[in-house]
Coordinates of C-alpha atoms and ligand atoms in Angstrom, one line a residue:
M1189 CA -4.0 17.4 28.3
P1190 CA -2.1 20.7 28.4
Q1191 CA -1.0 22.0 25.1
N1192 CA 2.6 22.7 24.5
L1193 CA 3.3 24.9 21.5
A1194 CA 7.1 25.2 21.9
P1195 CA 8.9 24.6 18.6
I1196 CA 9.7 20.9 18.0
P1197 CA 13.0 19.6 16.6
E1198 CA 13.5 19.6 12.9
L1199 CA 16.3 17.8 11.0
Y1200 CA 17.2 20.8 8.8
V1201 CA 20.6 22.5 9.1
S1202 CA 21.0 26.3 9.0
Y1203 CA 20.7 28.0 5.6
D1204 CA 24.5 28.6 5.4
S1205 CA 25.4 25.0 6.3
A1206 CA 22.8 23.8 3.8
Q1207 CA 24.5 25.8 1.0
K1208 CA 27.8 24.2 1.9
L1209 CA 26.4 20.8 2.3
K1210 CA 24.7 20.9 -1.0
V1211 CA 28.0 21.4 -2.8
E1212 CA 29.7 18.6 -0.8
A1213 CA 26.7 16.3 -1.3
A1214 CA 27.1 16.6 -5.1
D1215 CA 30.0 14.1 -4.8
L1216 CA 28.0 11.5 -2.8
V1217 CA 26.4 8.4 -4.2
S1218 CA 22.8 9.4 -4.8
W1219 CA 19.5 7.7 -4.3
D1220 CA 16.6 9.1 -6.4
L1221 CA 13.6 9.1 -4.0
S1222 CA 10.3 7.6 -5.0
P1223 CA 7.2 9.9 -4.6
R1224 CA 6.3 8.1 -1.3
Q1225 CA 9.8 8.5 0.0
I1226 CA 9.7 12.2 -0.7
C1227 CA 6.6 12.5 1.4
D1228 CA 8.2 10.5 4.2
L1229 CA 11.4 12.6 4.0
E1230 CA 9.5 15.9 4.2
L1231 CA 7.8 14.9 7.4
L1232 CA 11.0 13.4 8.9
M1233 CA 12.8 16.7 8.2
N1234 CA 10.1 19.1 9.3
G1235 CA 9.3 17.3 12.5
G1236 CA 6.0 15.8 11.5
F1237 CA 7.4 12.4 12.3
N1238 CA 9.1 13.6 15.5
P1239 CA 10.8 11.8 17.4
L1240 CA 12.3 10.0 14.4
K1241 CA 15.7 11.2 13.3
G1242 CA 15.9 9.4 10.0
F1243 CA 14.7 6.3 8.2
L1244 CA 14.4 3.5 10.7
S1245 CA 17.4 1.3 11.7
E1246 CA 16.9 -2.5 11.6
E1247 CA 16.5 -2.7 15.3
D1248 CA 13.8 0.1 15.4
Y1249 CA 12.1 -1.5 12.3
N1250 CA 11.8 -4.9 14.0
S1251 CA 10.5 -3.3 17.2
V1252 CA 8.0 -1.1 15.3
V1253 CA 6.7 -4.1 13.3
E1254 CA 6.4 -6.4 16.3
N1255 CA 5.5 -4.0 19.1
M1256 CA 4.4 -0.7 17.6
R1257 CA 7.3 0.9 19.4
L1258 CA 10.9 2.1 18.7
A1259 CA 13.6 0.0 20.3
N1260 CA 13.8 2.5 23.2
G1261 CA 10.1 1.9 23.9
T1262 CA 8.6 5.1 22.4
L1263 CA 5.2 4.5 20.7
W1264 CA 5.6 4.6 16.9
P1265 CA 3.2 2.4 14.8
M1266 CA 4.4 2.8 11.3
P1267 CA 7.7 1.5 9.7
I1268 CA 9.3 4.5 8.0
T1269 CA 11.9 2.8 5.8
L1270 CA 14.1 3.6 2.9
D1271 CA 13.5 0.8 0.4
V1272 CA 16.1 0.5 -2.4
S1273 CA 17.1 -1.9 -5.1
E1274 CA 19.5 -4.7 -4.5
D1275 CA 22.0 -3.2 -7.0
F1276 CA 22.0 0.1 -5.2
A1277 CA 22.3 -1.5 -1.8
A1278 CA 25.3 -3.5 -3.0
K1279 CA 27.2 -0.3 -3.8
I1280 CA 26.8 1.1 -0.3
E1281 CA 29.2 0.5 2.7
L1282 CA 27.9 0.9 6.2
G1283 CA 28.9 4.3 7.6
Q1284 CA 28.7 5.9 4.1
D1285 CA 26.8 9.1 3.5
I1286 CA 24.4 9.2 0.6
A1287 CA 22.5 12.1 -1.1
L1288 CA 18.8 11.9 -1.2
R1289 CA 17.4 13.5 -4.4
D1290 CA 14.0 14.3 -5.6
Q1291 CA 12.8 13.2 -9.0
E1292 CA 14.4 16.2 -10.7
G1293 CA 17.7 15.5 -9.1
V1294 CA 17.5 18.2 -6.4
I1295 CA 19.4 17.2 -3.2
L1296 CA 16.9 17.4 -0.3
G1297 CA 19.1 15.8 2.4
T1298 CA 21.8 13.3 3.2
M1299 CA 21.7 10.1 5.1
T1300 CA 24.4 8.3 6.9
V1301 CA 23.7 4.6 6.2
T1302 CA 24.1 2.7 9.5
D1303 CA 21.9 -0.3 8.6
R1304 CA 21.1 -2.4 5.6
W1305 CA 18.9 -5.4 5.7
V1306 CA 16.5 -7.5 3.7
P1307 CA 13.1 -7.3 5.4
N1308 CA 10.7 -10.1 5.8
K1309 CA 7.9 -8.4 3.9
A1310 CA 5.3 -11.1 4.5
K1311 CA 5.8 -10.6 8.2
E1312 CA 5.7 -6.8 7.9
A1313 CA 2.4 -7.1 6.0
E1314 CA 0.9 -9.4 8.6
M1315 CA 1.9 -7.4 11.6
V1316 CA 1.5 -3.8 10.3
F1317 CA -1.4 -4.2 7.9
G1318 CA -3.1 -7.2 9.4
A1319 CA -2.8 -9.6 6.4
D1320 CA -0.3 -10.5 3.6
D1321 CA -3.0 -9.7 1.1
L1322 CA -2.3 -7.8 -2.1
A1323 CA -5.8 -6.3 -2.0
H1324 CA -4.4 -4.0 0.7
P1325 CA -2.9 -1.0 -1.2
A1326 CA 0.1 -0.8 1.2
V1327 CA 0.8 -4.6 1.0
N1328 CA 0.6 -4.4 -2.8
Y1329 CA 3.1 -1.5 -2.6
L1330 CA 5.3 -3.4 -0.3
H1331 CA 5.6 -6.4 -2.6
N1332 CA 5.3 -4.8 -6.0
T1333 CA 6.7 -1.3 -5.8
A1334 CA 9.1 -1.1 -2.8
G1335 CA 12.7 -2.2 -3.3
K1336 CA 14.0 -5.5 -1.8
V1337 CA 16.5 -4.0 0.6
Y1338 CA 16.0 -1.4 3.4
L1339 CA 18.6 1.2 4.4
G1340 CA 18.4 3.0 7.7
G1341 CA 20.2 5.9 9.3
P1342 CA 20.1 9.5 10.5
I1343 CA 19.2 12.3 8.1
V1344 CA 20.5 15.8 7.7
G1345 CA 17.9 18.0 6.0
I1346 CA 19.1 20.4 3.4
Q1347 CA 15.9 21.7 1.9
Q1348 CA 12.1 21.0 1.8
P1349 CA 10.7 19.3 -1.2
V1350 CA 9.6 21.9 -3.7
H1351 CA 5.8 22.3 -4.1
Y1352 CA 4.4 24.6 -6.7
D1353 CA 0.8 24.1 -5.8
F1354 CA -1.2 25.7 -3.0
R1355 CA 2.0 27.0 -1.3
A1356 CA 0.2 29.4 1.0
R1357 CA -1.8 26.5 2.4
R1358 CA 1.2 24.3 3.3
D1359 CA 2.6 24.6 6.8
T1360 CA 5.4 22.8 8.7
P1361 CA 4.6 21.7 12.3
N1362 CA 6.5 24.6 13.6
E1363 CA 4.6 27.1 11.3
L1364 CA 1.3 25.8 12.5
R1365 CA 2.4 25.8 16.2
A1366 CA 3.5 29.5 15.7
Y1367 CA 0.1 30.3 14.1
F1368 CA -1.8 28.7 17.0
R1369 CA 0.4 30.7 19.5
K1370 CA -0.2 33.9 17.5
V1371 CA -4.0 33.5 17.4
G1372 CA -4.2 32.1 20.9
W1373 CA -5.7 28.7 20.0
R1374 CA -5.2 26.6 23.1
R1375 CA -7.3 23.7 22.1
V1376 CA -7.3 22.5 18.5
V1377 CA -9.2 19.6 17.0
A1378 CA -7.8 18.2 13.7
F1379 CA -10.0 16.7 11.0
Q1380 CA -8.0 14.2 8.9
T1381 CA -9.5 13.6 5.4
R1382 CA -8.6 12.3 2.0
N1383 CA -12.1 13.0 0.5
P1384 CA -14.0 16.0 -0.6
L1385 CA -16.1 17.6 2.2
H1386 CA -19.8 17.6 1.9
R1387 CA -22.5 19.0 4.3
A1388 CA -22.4 16.0 6.6
H1389 CA -18.6 16.5 7.2
Q1390 CA -19.2 20.2 7.9
E1391 CA -21.8 19.3 10.5
L1392 CA -19.7 16.7 12.1
T1393 CA -16.6 18.9 12.3
F1394 CA -18.7 21.7 13.8
R1395 CA -20.0 19.3 16.4
A1396 CA -16.6 17.9 17.2
A1397 CA -15.2 21.4 17.7
K1398 CA -18.1 22.2 20.0
E1399 CA -17.7 19.0 22.0
A1400 CA -14.0 19.5 22.5
Q1401 CA -14.5 23.2 23.0
A1402 CA -11.7 23.7 20.5
N1403 CA -10.9 25.5 17.3
L1404 CA -10.9 23.4 14.2
L1405 CA -8.0 22.5 11.9
I1406 CA -9.1 20.9 8.6
H1407 CA -6.0 18.9 7.8
P1408 CA -6.4 17.1 4.5
V1409 CA -3.8 14.7 3.2
V1410 CA -2.3 15.9 -0.1
G1411 CA 0.7 13.5 -0.3
M1412 CA -0.5 10.1 -1.3
T1413 CA -3.9 8.6 -0.6
K1414 CA -5.7 5.5 -1.7
P1415 CA -5.3 4.7 -5.4
G1416 CA -8.4 5.9 -7.2
D1417 CA -9.2 8.8 -4.8
V1418 CA -10.2 12.2 -6.1
D1419 CA -6.9 14.0 -6.9
H1420 CA -5.7 16.6 -4.4
F1421 CA -5.9 19.5 -6.8
T1422 CA -9.6 19.0 -7.1
R1423 CA -10.0 18.3 -3.4
V1424 CA -8.2 21.4 -2.3
R1425 CA -10.4 23.6 -4.6
C1426 CA -13.4 21.9 -3.0
Y1427 CA -12.0 22.5 0.6
E1428 CA -11.5 26.1 -0.2
A1429 CA -15.1 26.4 -1.3
V1430 CA -16.3 24.8 2.0
L1431 CA -14.0 26.8 4.1
D1432 CA -16.0 29.9 3.3
K1433 CA -18.9 28.3 5.1
Y1434 CA -17.0 28.1 8.4
P1435 CA -16.6 31.0 10.8
Q1436 CA -13.2 32.4 9.8
S1437 CA -12.0 33.1 13.4
T1438 CA -12.6 29.5 14.6
T1439 CA -11.5 27.4 11.7
T1440 CA -8.4 27.1 9.5
M1441 CA -7.1 24.7 6.9
S1442 CA -3.6 23.4 6.2
L1443 CA -2.4 20.7 3.8
L1444 CA -0.5 17.7 5.0
P1445 CA 2.1 16.1 2.6
L1446 CA 1.6 12.7 4.1
A1447 CA 1.8 9.4 2.2
M1448 CA -1.0 7.4 3.8
R1449 CA -0.8 3.6 4.1
M1450 CA -4.5 2.9 4.8
A1451 CA -3.4 0.9 7.8
G1452 CA -6.6 1.4 9.9
P1453 CA -5.9 1.2 13.6
R1454 CA -2.1 1.7 13.4
E1455 CA -2.6 4.5 11.0
A1456 CA -5.0 6.2 13.4
V1457 CA -2.3 6.2 16.1
W1458 CA 0.2 7.4 13.6
H1459 CA -2.2 10.3 12.6
G1460 CA -2.5 11.2 16.2
L1461 CA 1.2 11.4 16.8
I1462 CA 1.6 13.5 13.6
R1463 CA -1.2 15.9 14.7
K1464 CA 0.3 16.2 18.1
N1465 CA 3.5 17.3 16.4
Y1466 CA 1.5 19.9 14.4
G1467 CA 0.3 21.4 17.7
C1468 CA -3.2 19.8 17.9
T1469 CA -4.8 18.7 21.1
H1470 CA -7.6 16.5 19.6
L1471 CA -8.1 14.4 16.5
I1472 CA -11.4 13.3 15.0
V1473 CA -11.3 9.5 14.5
G1474 CA -14.0 8.0 12.4
R1475 CA -15.6 4.7 11.9
D1476 CA -13.2 2.6 9.8
H1477 CA -10.5 5.4 10.0
A1478 CA -8.0 5.1 7.1
G1479 CA -9.6 1.9 6.0
P1480 CA -8.2 0.1 2.9
G1481 CA -11.5 -1.4 1.7
K1482 CA -12.2 -5.1 1.2
N1483 CA -9.6 -7.9 1.3
S1484 CA -9.4 -10.5 -1.4
A1485 CA -12.1 -12.5 0.2
G1486 CA -14.5 -9.5 0.0
E1487 CA -14.3 -8.8 3.8
D1488 CA -13.2 -5.7 5.6
F1489 CA -9.6 -5.8 6.7
Y1490 CA -10.4 -4.2 10.1
G1491 CA -13.4 -4.0 12.4
P1492 CA -15.2 -0.7 12.1
Y1493 CA -14.2 0.5 15.5
D1494 CA -10.7 -1.1 15.7
A1495 CA -9.0 2.3 15.0
Q1496 CA -11.0 4.1 17.7
E1497 CA -10.2 1.4 20.2
L1498 CA -6.4 1.4 19.5
F1499 CA -6.3 5.2 19.6
A1500 CA -8.2 5.3 22.9
K1501 CA -5.8 2.8 24.4
H1502 CA -2.8 5.0 23.6
A1503 CA -4.3 8.5 23.7
E1504 CA -2.9 9.3 27.1
E1505 CA 0.6 8.3 26.1
M1506 CA 0.4 10.1 22.8
G1507 CA -0.8 13.3 24.5
I1508 CA -3.7 13.9 22.1
E1509 CA -7.3 13.2 22.7
M1510 CA -9.8 11.5 20.4
V1511 CA -13.1 12.9 19.4
D1512 CA -15.1 10.1 17.9
F1513 CA -16.7 10.7 14.6
K1514 CA -20.5 10.6 14.5
H1515 CA -22.2 9.1 11.5
M1516 CA -24.3 12.0 10.3
V1517 CA -27.5 11.6 8.3
Y1518 CA -30.0 14.1 6.9
V1519 CA -33.4 14.2 8.5
Q1520 CA -35.7 15.6 5.8
E1521 CA -38.6 16.8 8.1
R1522 CA -36.2 18.9 10.2
A1523 CA -34.0 19.8 7.2
Q1524 CA -30.8 19.2 9.2
Y1525 CA -28.0 16.7 9.8
E1526 CA -28.1 14.7 13.0
P1527 CA -26.0 11.9 14.4
A1528 CA -27.7 8.6 13.3
D1529 CA -27.6 7.1 16.7
E1530 CA -29.2 10.1 18.4
I1531 CA -32.4 10.1 16.4
A1532 CA -35.1 9.1 18.8
D1533 CA -38.1 9.3 16.4
K1534 CA -36.4 7.2 13.6
D1535 CA -39.6 5.5 12.5
N1536 CA -41.5 8.8 12.0
V1537 CA -38.9 10.7 10.0
T1538 CA -37.3 10.4 6.6
I1539 CA -33.6 9.8 6.8
L1540 CA -31.6 10.6 3.7
N1541 CA -28.1 9.5 2.9
I1542 CA -25.9 9.2 -0.2
S1543 CA -23.1 6.7 0.0
G1544 CA -19.7 7.2 -1.7
T1545 CA -20.5 4.6 -4.3
E1546 CA -23.8 6.3 -5.1
L1547 CA -22.1 9.7 -5.3
R1548 CA -19.6 8.3 -7.8
R1549 CA -22.4 6.8 -9.9
R1550 CA -24.2 10.1 -10.0
L1551 CA -21.1 12.0 -11.0
Q1552 CA -20.3 9.3 -13.6
E1553 CA -23.7 9.4 -15.2
G1554 CA -24.2 13.2 -14.9
L1555 CA -27.2 12.8 -12.5
E1556 CA -28.4 15.3 -10.0
I1557 CA -26.7 15.7 -6.7
P1558 CA -29.1 17.3 -4.2
E1559 CA -28.3 20.5 -2.3
W1560 CA -29.0 18.8 1.0
F1561 CA -26.1 16.5 0.3
S1562 CA -23.4 18.9 -0.8
F1563 CA -22.5 22.5 -1.7
P1564 CA -23.1 23.6 -5.3
E1565 CA -19.5 24.8 -5.5
V1566 CA -18.1 21.4 -4.5
V1567 CA -20.3 19.5 -6.9
N1568 CA -19.3 21.9 -9.6
E1569 CA -15.6 21.2 -9.0
L1570 CA -16.1 17.5 -8.9
R1571 CA -18.1 17.6 -12.1
K1572 CA -15.3 19.5 -13.8
T1573 CA -12.7 16.8 -12.9
K1574 CA -15.0 13.8 -13.4
P1575 CA -17.3 14.6 -16.3
P1576 CA -19.8 11.9 -17.2
R1577 CA -18.4 8.9 -19.1
S1578 CA -19.8 10.2 -22.3
K1579 CA -17.5 13.2 -22.0
Q1580 CA -14.4 11.4 -20.7
G1581 CA -11.5 10.2 -22.8
F1582 CA -11.0 6.6 -23.7
T1583 CA -8.9 4.2 -25.7
V1584 CA -10.0 1.6 -28.3
F1585 CA -7.2 -1.0 -28.7
F1586 CA -7.5 -3.3 -31.7
T1587 CA -5.3 -6.4 -31.7
G1588 CA -5.0 -9.2 -34.3
F1589 CA -2.8 -10.7 -37.0
S1590 CA -1.3 -8.6 -39.8
G1591 CA -3.9 -8.3 -42.5
S1592 CA -6.8 -9.1 -40.1
G1593 CA -8.6 -5.9 -40.9
K1594 CA -7.6 -3.9 -37.8
S1595 CA -6.5 -0.8 -39.7
T1596 CA -9.5 -0.8 -42.0
I1597 CA -12.0 -1.1 -39.1
A1598 CA -10.0 1.4 -37.0
N1599 CA -10.2 3.9 -39.9
A1600 CA -14.0 3.4 -40.3
L1601 CA -14.4 3.8 -36.5
M1602 CA -12.4 7.0 -36.5
V1603 CA -14.6 8.5 -39.3
K1604 CA -17.8 7.5 -37.5
L1605 CA -16.6 9.0 -34.2
M1606 CA -15.5 12.2 -36.0
E1607 CA -18.9 12.4 -37.6
M1608 CA -20.4 12.4 -34.1
G1609 CA -18.0 15.1 -32.9
G1610 CA -17.5 16.2 -29.3
R1611 CA -14.0 14.8 -28.7
P1612 CA -10.8 14.8 -30.7
V1613 CA -9.9 11.4 -32.2
T1614 CA -6.4 10.1 -32.8
L1615 CA -5.5 7.0 -34.8
L1616 CA -2.4 5.2 -33.7
D1617 CA -2.2 2.6 -36.5
G1618 CA 0.6 -0.1 -36.4
D1619 CA 2.2 1.1 -39.6
I1620 CA 1.9 4.8 -38.8
V1621 CA 3.4 4.3 -35.3
R1622 CA 6.3 2.2 -36.7
K1623 CA 7.0 5.1 -39.1
N1624 CA 6.7 8.0 -36.7
L1625 CA 7.5 6.7 -33.2
S1626 CA 9.3 3.4 -33.5
S1627 CA 11.2 3.6 -36.7
E1628 CA 14.3 2.1 -35.2
L1629 CA 12.5 -1.0 -33.8
G1630 CA 12.3 -4.5 -35.3
F1631 CA 10.1 -7.4 -34.4
S1632 CA 11.8 -9.2 -31.5
K1633 CA 9.7 -9.6 -28.4
E1634 CA 11.7 -6.8 -26.7
H1635 CA 11.1 -4.4 -29.6
R1636 CA 7.5 -5.3 -30.0
D1637 CA 6.9 -4.7 -26.3
L1638 CA 8.7 -1.3 -26.5
N1639 CA 6.6 -0.4 -29.5
I1640 CA 3.3 -1.3 -27.7
R1641 CA 4.3 0.5 -24.5
R1642 CA 5.0 3.7 -26.5
I1643 CA 1.6 3.4 -28.1
G1644 CA 0.1 2.8 -24.6
Y1645 CA 1.8 5.9 -23.3
V1646 CA 0.5 8.1 -26.0
A1647 CA -3.0 6.6 -25.7
S1648 CA -3.0 7.2 -22.0
E1649 CA -2.0 10.8 -22.4
I1650 CA -4.8 11.3 -25.0
T1651 CA -7.3 9.6 -22.7
K1652 CA -6.2 11.7 -19.8
N1653 CA -6.8 14.8 -21.8
G1654 CA -10.3 13.8 -22.8
G1655 CA -9.6 12.5 -26.3
I1656 CA -10.3 9.2 -28.0
A1657 CA -7.3 7.1 -28.9
I1658 CA -7.7 4.3 -31.4
C1659 CA -4.8 1.9 -31.5
A1660 CA -4.3 -0.8 -34.1
P1661 CA -1.1 -2.7 -33.7
I1662 CA -0.7 -6.5 -33.8
A1663 CA 0.2 -6.4 -30.0
P1664 CA 0.8 -10.2 -29.8
Y1665 CA 1.7 -10.5 -26.1
A1666 CA -1.1 -10.6 -23.4
S1667 CA 1.1 -9.2 -20.6
T1668 CA 2.1 -6.1 -22.7
R1669 CA -1.6 -5.5 -23.6
R1670 CA -2.4 -5.8 -19.8
A1671 CA 0.3 -3.2 -19.0
V1672 CA -1.1 -0.8 -21.6
R1673 CA -4.6 -1.4 -20.1
E1674 CA -3.3 -0.4 -16.7
D1675 CA -1.7 2.7 -18.0
V1676 CA -4.8 3.9 -19.8
E1677 CA -7.3 2.9 -17.0
N1678 CA -5.6 5.4 -14.7
F1679 CA -7.4 8.0 -16.8
G1680 CA -10.4 6.4 -18.6
A1681 CA -11.8 3.3 -20.2
F1682 CA -9.8 0.8 -22.2
V1683 CA -11.7 -1.1 -24.8
E1684 CA -9.8 -4.1 -26.2
V1685 CA -11.1 -5.3 -29.5
H1686 CA -9.8 -8.6 -30.8
V1687 CA -10.1 -8.7 -34.6
A1688 CA -10.4 -12.5 -34.7
T1689 CA -9.6 -13.2 -38.4
S1690 CA -7.9 -16.6 -38.6
I1691 CA -4.3 -16.8 -39.7
E1692 CA -5.5 -19.0 -42.7
E1693 CA -7.8 -16.2 -43.9
C1694 CA -5.1 -13.5 -43.3
E1695 CA -2.7 -15.6 -45.4
R1696 CA -5.3 -16.2 -48.1
R1697 CA -6.0 -12.4 -48.3
D1698 CA -2.3 -11.5 -48.1
R1699 CA -3.0 -7.9 -48.9
K1700 CA 0.5 -6.7 -48.5
G1701 CA 2.2 -9.9 -49.9
L1702 CA 4.0 -10.3 -46.5
Y1703 CA 2.7 -13.8 -45.8
K1704 CA 4.3 -15.1 -49.0
L1705 CA 7.6 -13.6 -48.0
A1706 CA 7.3 -14.9 -44.5
R1707 CA 6.6 -18.5 -45.8
E1708 CA 9.7 -18.2 -48.0
G1709 CA 11.7 -17.2 -44.9
K1710 CA 12.4 -13.7 -46.4
I1711 CA 10.7 -12.0 -43.4
K1712 CA 11.7 -13.5 -40.0
E1713 CA 9.7 -13.5 -36.8
F1714 CA 6.4 -13.0 -38.7
T1715 CA 3.4 -13.1 -36.4
G1716 CA 1.3 -16.3 -36.8
I1717 CA 3.9 -17.9 -39.1
S1718 CA 7.2 -17.9 -37.2
D1719 CA 6.3 -15.8 -34.2
P1720 CA 3.6 -16.2 -31.4
Y1721 CA 0.3 -14.5 -31.1
E1722 CA -1.5 -14.8 -27.7
V1723 CA -5.2 -14.7 -28.3
P1724 CA -7.0 -12.2 -25.9
E1725 CA -8.9 -14.1 -23.3
N1726 CA -11.4 -11.5 -22.2
P1727 CA -11.5 -8.6 -24.7
E1728 CA -14.3 -6.1 -24.4
L1729 CA -15.3 -7.2 -27.9
R1730 CA -14.3 -9.8 -30.4
V1731 CA -15.2 -9.1 -34.1
E1732 CA -15.2 -11.7 -36.8
T1733 CA -14.4 -10.2 -40.2
E1734 CA -15.1 -13.3 -42.3
G1735 CA -18.6 -12.8 -43.6
H1736 CA -19.0 -9.3 -42.2
D1737 CA -18.2 -6.0 -44.0
V1738 CA -16.1 -3.3 -42.5
D1739 CA -19.0 -1.0 -41.9
N1740 CA -20.7 -3.7 -39.8
C1741 CA -17.5 -4.4 -37.8
A1742 CA -17.1 -0.7 -37.0
H1743 CA -20.7 -0.5 -36.1
Q1744 CA -20.3 -3.4 -33.6
V1745 CA -17.6 -1.3 -31.9
I1746 CA -19.9 1.7 -31.8
L1747 CA -22.6 -0.3 -30.1
K1748 CA -20.1 -1.6 -27.6
L1749 CA -19.0 2.0 -26.8
E1750 CA -22.6 3.0 -26.4
S1751 CA -23.4 0.1 -24.0
M1752 CA -20.4 1.1 -21.9
G1753 CA -21.7 4.7 -21.7
L1754 CA -18.7 6.1 -23.5
I1755 CA -20.8 7.7 -26.3
A1756 CA -24.3 8.9 -25.9
A1757 CA -26.9 6.6 -27.5
H1758 CA -28.2 7.9 -30.8
Ligands
LIG127 S1 3.7 -5.2 -33.0 O1 4.0 -6.7 -32.8 O2 2.4 -4.9 -32.5 O3 4.8 -4.3 -32.6 O4 3.6 -5.1 -34.6 P1 3.1 -3.8 -35.4 O5 3.9 -2.6 -35.0 O6 1.6 -3.7 -35.3 O7 3.4 -4.2 -36.9 C1 3.1 -3.4 -37.9 C2 3.2 -3.9 -39.3 O8 4.5 -4.4 -39.5 C3 4.5 -5.3 -40.7 N1 5.5 -6.4 -40.4 C4 5.3 -7.4 -39.5 N2 4.3 -7.9 -38.7 C5 4.5 -8.9 -38.0 N3 5.7 -9.6 -37.9 C6 6.7 -9.2 -38.6 N4 7.9 -9.9 -38.6 C7 6.6 -8.1 -39.5 N5 7.4 -7.4 -40.3 C8 6.7 -6.4 -40.8 C9 3.0 -5.8 -40.8 O9 2.6 -5.3 -42.0 C10 2.3 -5.0 -39.7 O10 1.2 -4.3 -40.2 P2 -0.4 -4.7 -40.1 O11 -1.1 -3.4 -40.2 O12 -0.6 -5.4 -38.8 O13 -0.6 -5.6 -41.3

């Protein structure tokens, strides 16, 4: 297919108009964009989503969901929609302009709202993602993050979202087109990725470029990828290390601020249209391209070659060709990578391969990663970001009645961990937090939840930065404890310890004299007496304090941490 590198339409107005518009837009009703909407808006404005002129109208949305096409018949597989809350939607009149702001309040563009509707999300999930199953990250997003109402309408672009990272590596479609024109690249094969590159990827991209007789664009996604992926900062440092291994004159890299949906076949077609906009003539499409993993029944959402098939069916219409991805494996005797299906002497050679899961395990446990698998520079970067578990941060979260012994055990644990050394330890005891972080709060459900969420926030920050947070509040509500677990588990392990001293024993001990006051009605909403406590169902550890001394209880926690690999066995 002939390459056309003429500039494509963008939605930005001229610099002077933008300055004027920015002042005028300050008076408009504003929508604060979510991180995903910012990614979508950037690609709408810079032409990455050409021919879209804004967030989809209701008619286009229905047509995209049902037929993979805009209402006018143009191929477009992914609904690009502006989801908002019901409250916000109720404030808007059709025909009204709204300002679209980033999370710091900067106005990126305006939209004339032509359409407002309540989508059938179950139908969207079924038709676009193949199943209304929350195990699919985009379906989960659709139901649990996206707003209830969609707004649609044309956009006027004022400015690009601001990026402070890797600026020299970011290009708009027109910037890449201009670059290809300048260096005379007539055929360009794009490699889409959301993972670090290892030797097998390098080999397959080399082969793809050779097969297509094209130059190579490494085009990694740095917008939003699958939850749990290696963060883009680490990945870009890895890509830069690998880029040195490619011949400079034939290969380049550019970062794509796309928010992926992991929609397999539809996503592959979407990726093709986007790469076409970026001036590419070919896209490498892999086995299980943009796959979301397993569904809630433990099966794959899509067939392994569904994406390649759908792409191939529409390649002509898209104006971009597919290079299918070979599954590369290492042949030890020949010390080289070869496509798995082209090895004729399979039975006489040793084939080596390390799966993604195995790689994560090796990183997790600090085990060797062989040179035949990856480049030392890449492994080094990955190890920096993902140190072995015994060097990562974590949170120990004690919960139990007042006077159950949480604080005493937590203190003993803190001292034991400090004796071991290696990581900073912070104790967020119930009383201390109430004094320093939550002094204005009482003991209503709302206030207790607020208190626990604050503790969770601090603990997740400590965990993120490689420290150990020990929390010891009552935390009587299971749902709040779960929310804190989710916050912390974004960054490291969460170890819930139920200090299971019975309410009778706590009252008998009554170390602070509070139970007596609670019984007399002088303290209201007292946990276990006049307020609920939801016993943890599956804590990592339950400790009984009746009949065990503090030292023993703290030791049980230490043993648990050891068995989880969080502290080195001693
Ligand atoms: S919560 O529910 O998790 O927010 O409670 P927490 O912040 O851990 O409570 C800390 C201490 O407050 C004292 N106290 C009460 N506890 C429960 N209910 C009521 N109404 C109440 N009023 C005061 C109690 O001593 C808690 O300390 P600990 O260390 O648990 O004994």
